[in-house]
Amino acid sequence: MNITIDTHTHTLASGHAYSTIREMAEAAKRRNLQMLAITDHAPSLPGAFHEFYFHNLRVIPRDYYGIPILFGVELNIMNTLGEIDMPQPLLKQMDIIIASIHGPCFGEGFDKITFTNKNYTMKDYTNAYVGAMKNPNIHIIGHPDDSRYLPDYEVLVRTAKETGTLLEVNNSSLAPTSFREHTRENILTMLDLCKQYETVVTTGSDAHVESAVGNFDNIKDVFAYCNFPEELVITTDVKKLKAFLG
């Protein structure tokens, strides 16, 4: 499967990433990508830039080294209602929007040692994702693969189909060094249900440094293992992604 688009990457503006926009674009060119999305963390995550940074994304060129660039954000899902940490008018100005659960931003009771929120259940995390997917400005649910914030995958996949939201397969999550838990098992469960419901997925490197841009080795391994159909992967065709984003 030829994946030509990376829909999830981070620059210095995320606070815990290490490369500039230009360096990320150069890496995309080396990887022969046809499109790159830069989706820096929203302000609620410790270390991320102020909201003003995202207000000013309109001044940045949308093409570097011949690579079309989408500029957006990885929002934080804040609670069991699926509320997020940016105003809707600002989201409408962006090219692409991911919403993810990050433990430090979600509800109360975050444990800095285990990176868990012990006050919440599978039903709570499922409700949070469902609430986010009902937001028409959100395009992608990011890394729904961590057992510490585990959703009901059948509800997740069915709702993604109903709302036209992309579910992410995250290369960083699947790495042997990942801090997320039981990700391969969880993603295989999600992908089996995506085949059943014909729910479309996207692919993100979740690169926090330029050397990781466009690295889909772990994703391709999982796709091959479960024989996932190419027609349900939006990132094999720029025209498909453009049409989805409108």
Coordinates of N, CA and C in Angstrom, one line a residue, residues 37-204:
A37 N 0.5 17.4 6.7 CA -0.3 18.2 7.6 C 0.6 18.4 8.9
I38 N 0.6 19.7 9.3 CA 1.3 20.1 10.5 C 0.2 20.5 11.5
T39 N 0.1 19.7 12.6 CA -1.0 19.8 13.5 C -0.5 19.9 14.9
D40 N 0.0 21.1 15.2 CA 0.6 21.3 16.6 C -0.4 21.3 17.7
H41 N 0.0 21.0 18.9 CA -0.8 20.8 20.0 C -1.5 22.1 20.4
A42 N -2.8 21.9 20.8 CA -3.6 23.1 21.2 C -3.1 23.5 22.6
P43 N -3.5 24.8 23.0 CA -2.9 25.4 24.2 C -3.0 24.7 25.5
S44 N -4.0 23.9 25.7 CA -4.2 23.3 27.0 C -3.1 22.3 27.4
L45 N -2.5 21.7 26.4 CA -1.4 20.8 26.7 C -0.2 21.6 27.2
P46 N 0.4 21.2 28.4 CA 1.5 21.9 28.9 C 2.6 22.1 27.9
G47 N 3.1 23.4 27.7 CA 4.2 23.7 26.8 C 3.8 24.1 25.4
A48 N 2.5 23.9 25.1 CA 2.0 24.3 23.7 C 1.9 25.8 23.6
F49 N 1.9 26.3 22.4 CA 1.8 27.7 22.1 C 0.4 28.3 22.4
H50 N 0.4 29.6 22.6 CA -0.8 30.3 22.8 C -1.8 30.3 21.6
E51 N -3.0 30.5 21.8 CA -4.0 30.5 20.8 C -3.7 31.4 19.7
F52 N -3.0 32.5 20.0 CA -2.6 33.5 18.9 C -1.8 32.9 17.8
Y53 N -1.0 31.9 18.1 CA -0.2 31.2 17.1 C -1.1 30.6 16.0
F54 N -2.2 30.0 16.4 CA -3.1 29.4 15.5 C -4.0 30.4 14.7
H55 N -4.3 31.6 15.3 CA -5.0 32.7 14.7 C -4.1 33.1 13.5
N56 N -2.8 33.0 13.6 CA -2.0 33.6 12.5 C -1.5 32.6 11.5
L57 N -2.0 31.4 11.5 CA -1.5 30.4 10.5 C -1.8 30.8 9.1
R58 N -2.7 31.7 8.9 CA -3.1 32.2 7.5 C -1.9 32.8 6.8
V59 N -0.9 33.3 7.5 CA 0.2 34.0 6.9 C 1.2 33.1 6.3
I60 N 1.2 31.8 6.7 CA 2.2 30.8 6.3 C 1.9 30.3 4.9
P61 N 2.9 30.2 4.0 CA 2.6 29.6 2.7 C 2.1 28.1 2.8
R62 N 1.3 27.7 1.9 CA 0.8 26.4 1.9 C 1.5 25.4 0.9
D63 N 2.7 25.8 0.6 CA 3.6 25.0 -0.3 C 5.0 25.2 0.1
Y64 N 5.7 24.2 0.4 CA 7.2 24.2 0.7 C 7.8 23.1 -0.2
Y65 N 8.8 23.5 -0.9 CA 9.6 22.5 -1.7 C 8.7 21.7 -2.6
G66 N 7.6 22.3 -3.1 CA 6.6 21.6 -3.9 C 5.7 20.6 -3.2
I67 N 5.7 20.6 -1.9 CA 4.8 19.8 -1.1 C 3.7 20.6 -0.6
P68 N 2.4 20.3 -0.9 CA 1.3 21.0 -0.3 C 1.3 20.8 1.2
I69 N 1.1 21.9 2.0 CA 1.1 21.7 3.4 C -0.3 22.1 4.0
L70 N -0.9 21.3 4.8 CA -2.1 21.7 5.6 C -1.7 22.1 7.0
F71 N -2.2 23.2 7.4 CA -1.9 23.7 8.8 C -3.2 23.6 9.6
G72 N -3.0 22.9 10.8 CA -4.2 22.7 11.6 C -3.8 22.6 13.1
V73 N -4.4 21.7 13.8 CA -4.2 21.6 15.2 C -4.6 20.2 15.7
E74 N -3.9 19.8 16.8 CA -4.4 18.6 17.5 C -5.0 19.1 18.8
L75 N -6.3 19.1 18.8 CA -7.1 19.6 19.9 C -7.0 18.6 21.1
N76 N -7.3 19.1 22.3 CA -7.4 18.3 23.4 C -8.9 18.1 23.7
I77 N -9.4 16.8 23.8 CA -10.7 16.5 24.3 C -10.7 16.7 25.8
M78 N -11.5 17.6 26.3 CA -11.3 18.0 27.7 C -12.2 17.2 28.7
N79 N -13.2 16.6 28.3 CA -14.2 16.0 29.3 C -15.0 15.0 28.6
T80 N -15.9 14.4 29.4 CA -16.8 13.3 28.8 C -17.8 13.8 27.9
L81 N -18.0 15.1 27.8 CA -18.9 15.6 26.8 C -18.3 15.8 25.4
G82 N -17.0 15.6 25.3 CA -16.3 15.8 24.1 C -15.9 17.2 23.8
E83 N -16.0 18.1 24.8 CA -15.6 19.5 24.6 C -14.1 19.6 24.3
I84 N -13.8 20.6 23.5 CA -12.4 20.8 23.1 C -11.9 22.2 23.6
D85 N -10.6 22.5 23.3 CA -10.0 23.6 24.0 C -9.7 24.8 23.0
M86 N -10.5 24.9 22.0 CA -10.4 26.1 21.1 C -11.8 26.5 20.6
P87 N -12.1 27.8 20.4 CA -13.4 28.2 19.9 C -13.7 27.8 18.5
Q88 N -14.9 27.5 18.2 CA -15.3 27.1 16.9 C -15.0 28.0 15.8
P89 N -15.1 29.4 15.9 CA -14.7 30.2 14.8 C -13.3 30.1 14.4
L90 N -12.4 29.9 15.4 CA -11.0 29.7 15.1 C -10.8 28.4 14.3
L91 N -11.5 27.3 14.7 CA -11.3 26.0 14.0 C -11.7 26.1 12.5
K92 N -12.7 27.0 12.2 CA -13.1 27.1 10.8 C -12.1 27.7 9.9
Q93 N -11.1 28.3 10.5 CA -10.0 29.0 9.8 C -8.9 28.0 9.4
M94 N -8.9 26.8 10.0 CA -7.8 25.8 9.8 C -8.1 24.8 8.7
D95 N -7.0 24.2 8.2 CA -7.1 23.3 7.1 C -7.5 21.9 7.6
I96 N -7.1 21.5 8.7 CA -7.3 20.1 9.2 C -7.3 20.1 10.7
I97 N -8.1 19.3 11.3 CA -8.3 19.3 12.8 C -8.4 17.9 13.3
I98 N -7.5 17.6 14.3 CA -7.5 16.4 15.0 C -8.0 16.7 16.4
A99 N -8.7 15.7 17.0 CA -9.1 15.8 18.4 C -8.6 14.5 19.1
S100 N -7.9 14.7 20.2 CA -7.3 13.5 20.9 C -7.5 13.6 22.4
I101 N -7.5 12.5 23.0 CA -7.4 12.5 24.5 C -6.0 12.5 24.9
H102 N -5.6 13.5 25.7 CA -4.3 13.5 26.4 C -4.5 13.6 27.9
G103 N -4.0 12.7 28.6 CA -4.3 12.5 30.0 C -4.2 13.8 30.8
P104 N -3.2 14.6 30.6 CA -3.1 15.9 31.5 C -4.2 16.9 31.2
C105 N -4.9 16.7 30.1 CA -6.0 17.7 29.8 C -7.4 17.2 30.1
F106 N -7.5 15.9 30.4 CA -8.9 15.3 30.4 C -9.4 15.2 31.8
G107 N -10.4 16.0 32.1 CA -11.1 15.9 33.3 C -10.3 16.1 34.6
E108 N -10.6 15.5 35.6 CA -9.9 15.6 36.9 C -9.3 14.2 37.3
G109 N -8.3 14.3 38.2 CA -7.8 13.1 38.7 C -6.6 12.5 37.9
F110 N -5.9 13.3 37.1 CA -4.8 12.9 36.3 C -3.6 12.5 37.2
D111 N -3.1 11.3 37.0 CA -1.9 10.8 37.8 C -0.7 11.0 37.0
K112 N 0.3 11.8 37.4 CA 1.5 12.1 36.7 C 2.4 10.9 36.6
I113 N 2.2 9.9 37.5 CA 3.1 8.8 37.5 C 2.6 7.7 36.4
T114 N 1.3 7.4 36.5 CA 0.8 6.4 35.6 C 0.2 7.0 34.3
F115 N 0.1 8.3 34.2 CA -0.6 9.0 33.1 C -2.0 8.4 32.9
T116 N -2.7 8.2 33.9 CA -4.1 7.7 33.9 C -5.0 8.7 34.6
N117 N -6.3 8.6 34.3 CA -7.4 9.3 35.0 C -8.3 8.3 35.6
K118 N -8.0 8.0 36.9 CA -8.7 6.9 37.5 C -10.1 7.1 37.8
N119 N -10.6 8.3 37.6 CA -12.0 8.6 37.8 C -12.9 8.2 36.7
Y120 N -12.3 7.7 35.6 CA -13.1 7.5 34.4 C -13.1 6.1 33.9
T121 N -14.2 5.7 33.2 CA -14.4 4.4 32.7 C -14.4 4.3 31.2
M122 N -14.5 3.1 30.6 CA -14.7 3.0 29.2 C -15.8 3.8 28.6
K123 N -17.0 3.8 29.3 CA -18.1 4.5 28.9 C -17.8 6.0 28.9
D124 N -17.1 6.5 29.8 CA -16.7 7.9 29.9 C -15.9 8.3 28.7
Y125 N -14.9 7.5 28.4 CA -14.0 7.8 27.2 C -14.7 7.7 25.9
T126 N -15.6 6.7 25.8 CA -16.5 6.5 24.6 C -17.3 7.8 24.4
N127 N -18.0 8.2 25.5 CA -18.8 9.4 25.4 C -18.0 10.6 24.9
A128 N -16.8 10.7 25.4 CA -15.9 11.9 25.1 C -15.6 11.8 23.6
Y129 N -15.2 10.7 23.0 CA -15.0 10.6 21.6 C -16.2 10.9 20.8
V130 N -17.3 10.3 21.2 CA -18.6 10.5 20.5 C -19.0 12.0 20.4
G131 N -18.8 12.6 21.6 CA -19.1 14.1 21.6 C -18.2 14.9 20.7
A132 N -17.0 14.5 20.6 CA -16.0 15.2 19.7 C -16.4 15.0 18.3
M133 N -16.8 13.8 18.0 CA -17.1 13.4 16.6 C -18.4 14.1 16.1
K134 N -19.2 14.6 17.0 CA -20.4 15.3 16.6 C -20.1 16.8 16.3
N135 N -18.9 17.2 16.6 CA -18.5 18.5 16.3 C -18.1 18.6 14.8
P136 N -18.8 19.3 13.9 CA -18.6 19.3 12.5 C -17.3 19.8 12.1
N137 N -16.6 20.5 13.0 CA -15.3 21.1 12.6 C -14.1 20.1 12.8
I138 N -14.4 19.0 13.4 CA -13.3 18.0 13.7 C -13.3 17.0 12.6
H139 N -12.1 16.8 12.0 CA -11.9 15.8 10.9 C -11.5 14.5 11.4
I140 N -10.6 14.4 12.4 CA -9.9 13.2 12.8 C -9.9 13.0 14.3
I141 N -10.1 11.7 14.7 CA -9.9 11.3 16.1 C -8.5 10.7 16.1
G142 N -7.6 11.4 16.9 CA -6.2 11.0 17.0 C -5.9 9.9 18.0
H143 N -5.0 9.0 17.6 CA -4.6 7.9 18.4 C -5.6 7.3 19.4
P144 N -6.7 6.8 19.0 CA -7.7 6.2 19.9 C -7.3 4.7 20.2
D145 N -6.1 4.6 20.7 CA -5.4 3.3 20.8 C -4.9 2.9 22.1
D146 N -4.9 3.8 23.1 CA -4.2 3.6 24.3 C -5.2 3.0 25.4
S147 N -4.8 1.9 25.9 CA -5.7 1.2 26.9 C -6.0 2.0 28.2
R148 N -5.2 3.0 28.4 CA -5.4 3.9 29.6 C -6.6 4.8 29.4
Y149 N -7.0 5.0 28.1 CA -8.2 5.8 27.8 C -9.1 5.1 26.8
L150 N -9.4 3.8 27.1 CA -9.9 2.9 26.1 C -11.4 3.1 25.9
P151 N -11.8 3.3 24.6 CA -13.2 3.4 24.3 C -13.8 2.1 23.9
D152 N -15.1 2.0 23.8 CA -15.9 0.9 23.2 C -15.7 1.1 21.7
Y153 N -14.9 0.2 21.1 CA -14.5 0.4 19.7 C -15.7 0.2 18.7
E154 N -16.6 -0.6 19.0 CA -17.8 -0.7 18.1 C -18.5 0.6 18.1
V155 N -18.7 1.2 19.2 CA -19.4 2.5 19.2 C -18.6 3.6 18.5
L156 N -17.3 3.6 18.8 CA -16.3 4.5 18.1 C -16.4 4.4 16.6
V157 N -16.3 3.2 16.1 CA -16.2 3.0 14.6 C -17.6 3.3 14.0
R158 N -18.6 2.9 14.6 CA -20.0 3.2 14.1 C -20.2 4.6 14.1
T159 N -19.9 5.4 15.1 CA -20.1 6.8 15.2 C -19.2 7.5 14.2
A160 N -18.0 7.1 14.0 CA -17.1 7.7 13.0 C -17.8 7.6 11.6
K161 N -18.3 6.4 11.3 CA -19.0 6.2 10.0 C -20.2 7.2 9.9
E162 N -21.0 7.3 10.9 CA -22.2 8.1 10.9 C -21.9 9.6 10.7
T163 N -20.8 10.0 11.4 CA -20.5 11.5 11.4 C -19.5 11.9 10.3
G164 N -18.9 10.9 9.6 CA -17.9 11.2 8.6 C -16.6 11.6 9.2
T165 N -16.2 11.0 10.3 CA -15.0 11.4 11.0 C -13.9 10.3 10.7
L166 N -12.7 10.7 10.4 CA -11.6 9.7 10.2 C -11.1 9.3 11.5
L167 N -10.8 8.0 11.6 CA -10.1 7.4 12.7 C -8.6 7.2 12.4
E168 N -7.8 7.6 13.3 CA -6.3 7.6 13.0 C -5.7 6.3 13.4
V169 N -4.8 5.8 12.5 CA -3.8 4.7 12.8 C -2.5 5.5 12.9
N170 N -1.9 5.4 14.1 CA -0.8 6.2 14.5 C 0.5 5.4 14.6
N171 N 1.4 5.8 13.7 CA 2.7 5.1 13.6 C 3.5 5.1 14.9
S172 N 3.5 6.3 15.6 CA 4.2 6.4 16.9 C 3.6 5.5 17.9
S173 N 2.3 5.4 18.0 CA 1.7 4.5 19.0 C 2.1 3.1 18.8
L174 N 2.3 2.6 17.6 CA 2.7 1.3 17.3 C 4.1 0.9 17.4
A175 N 5.0 1.9 17.7 CA 6.4 1.7 17.9 C 6.7 0.9 19.1
P176 N 7.7 0.1 19.1 CA 8.0 -0.7 20.4 C 8.4 0.2 21.5
T177 N 8.8 1.4 21.3 CA 9.2 2.3 22.4 C 8.0 3.2 22.8
S178 N 6.8 3.0 22.3 CA 5.7 3.9 22.6 C 5.3 3.8 24.1
F179 N 4.9 4.9 24.7 CA 4.4 4.9 26.0 C 3.0 4.6 26.1
R180 N 2.2 4.5 25.0 CA 0.8 4.1 25.0 C 0.8 2.6 25.2
E181 N -0.3 2.1 25.7 CA -0.4 0.7 26.2 C -1.3 -0.1 25.3
H182 N -0.8 -1.3 24.9 CA -1.6 -2.3 24.2 C -2.1 -1.8 22.9
T183 N -1.3 -1.0 22.2 CA -1.8 -0.3 21.0 C -2.0 -1.2 19.8
R184 N -1.2 -2.1 19.6 CA -1.3 -3.0 18.4 C -2.6 -3.8 18.6
E185 N -2.8 -4.4 19.7 CA -4.1 -5.2 20.0 C -5.3 -4.3 19.8
N186 N -5.3 -3.1 20.3 CA -6.4 -2.2 20.2 C -6.7 -1.7 18.7
I187 N -5.6 -1.4 18.0 CA -5.8 -1.0 16.6 C -6.3 -2.1 15.8
L188 N -5.8 -3.3 16.0 CA -6.4 -4.4 15.2 C -7.9 -4.6 15.5
T189 N -8.3 -4.5 16.7 CA -9.7 -4.5 17.0 C -10.5 -3.4 16.3
M190 N -9.9 -2.2 16.3 CA -10.6 -1.1 15.6 C -10.6 -1.3 14.1
L191 N -9.5 -1.8 13.5 CA -9.5 -2.0 12.1 C -10.5 -3.1 11.6
D192 N -10.6 -4.2 12.4 CA -11.6 -5.2 12.1 C -13.0 -4.6 12.0
L193 N -13.3 -3.8 12.9 CA -14.6 -3.1 12.9 C -14.7 -2.1 11.8
C194 N -13.7 -1.4 11.5 CA -13.7 -0.5 10.3 C -14.0 -1.3 9.0
K195 N -13.5 -2.5 8.9 CA -13.8 -3.3 7.7 C -15.3 -3.6 7.7
Q196 N -15.8 -4.0 8.9 CA -17.2 -4.4 9.0 C -18.1 -3.2 8.7
Y197 N -17.8 -2.0 9.2 CA -18.7 -0.9 9.0 C -18.3 0.0 7.8
E198 N -17.2 -0.3 7.1 CA -16.7 0.4 6.0 C -16.4 1.9 6.5
T199 N -15.7 2.0 7.6 CA -15.3 3.3 8.1 C -13.9 3.6 7.7
V200 N -13.7 4.8 7.2 CA -12.4 5.2 6.6 C -11.4 5.7 7.7
V201 N -10.1 5.3 7.5 CA -9.1 5.7 8.4 C -8.1 6.6 7.8
T202 N -7.3 7.3 8.6 CA -6.2 8.1 8.1 C -4.9 7.6 8.8
T203 N -3.8 8.0 8.3 CA -2.5 7.6 8.8 C -1.6 8.8 9.2
G204 N -1.2 8.8 10.5 CA -0.3 9.8 11.0 C 1.0 9.3 11.6

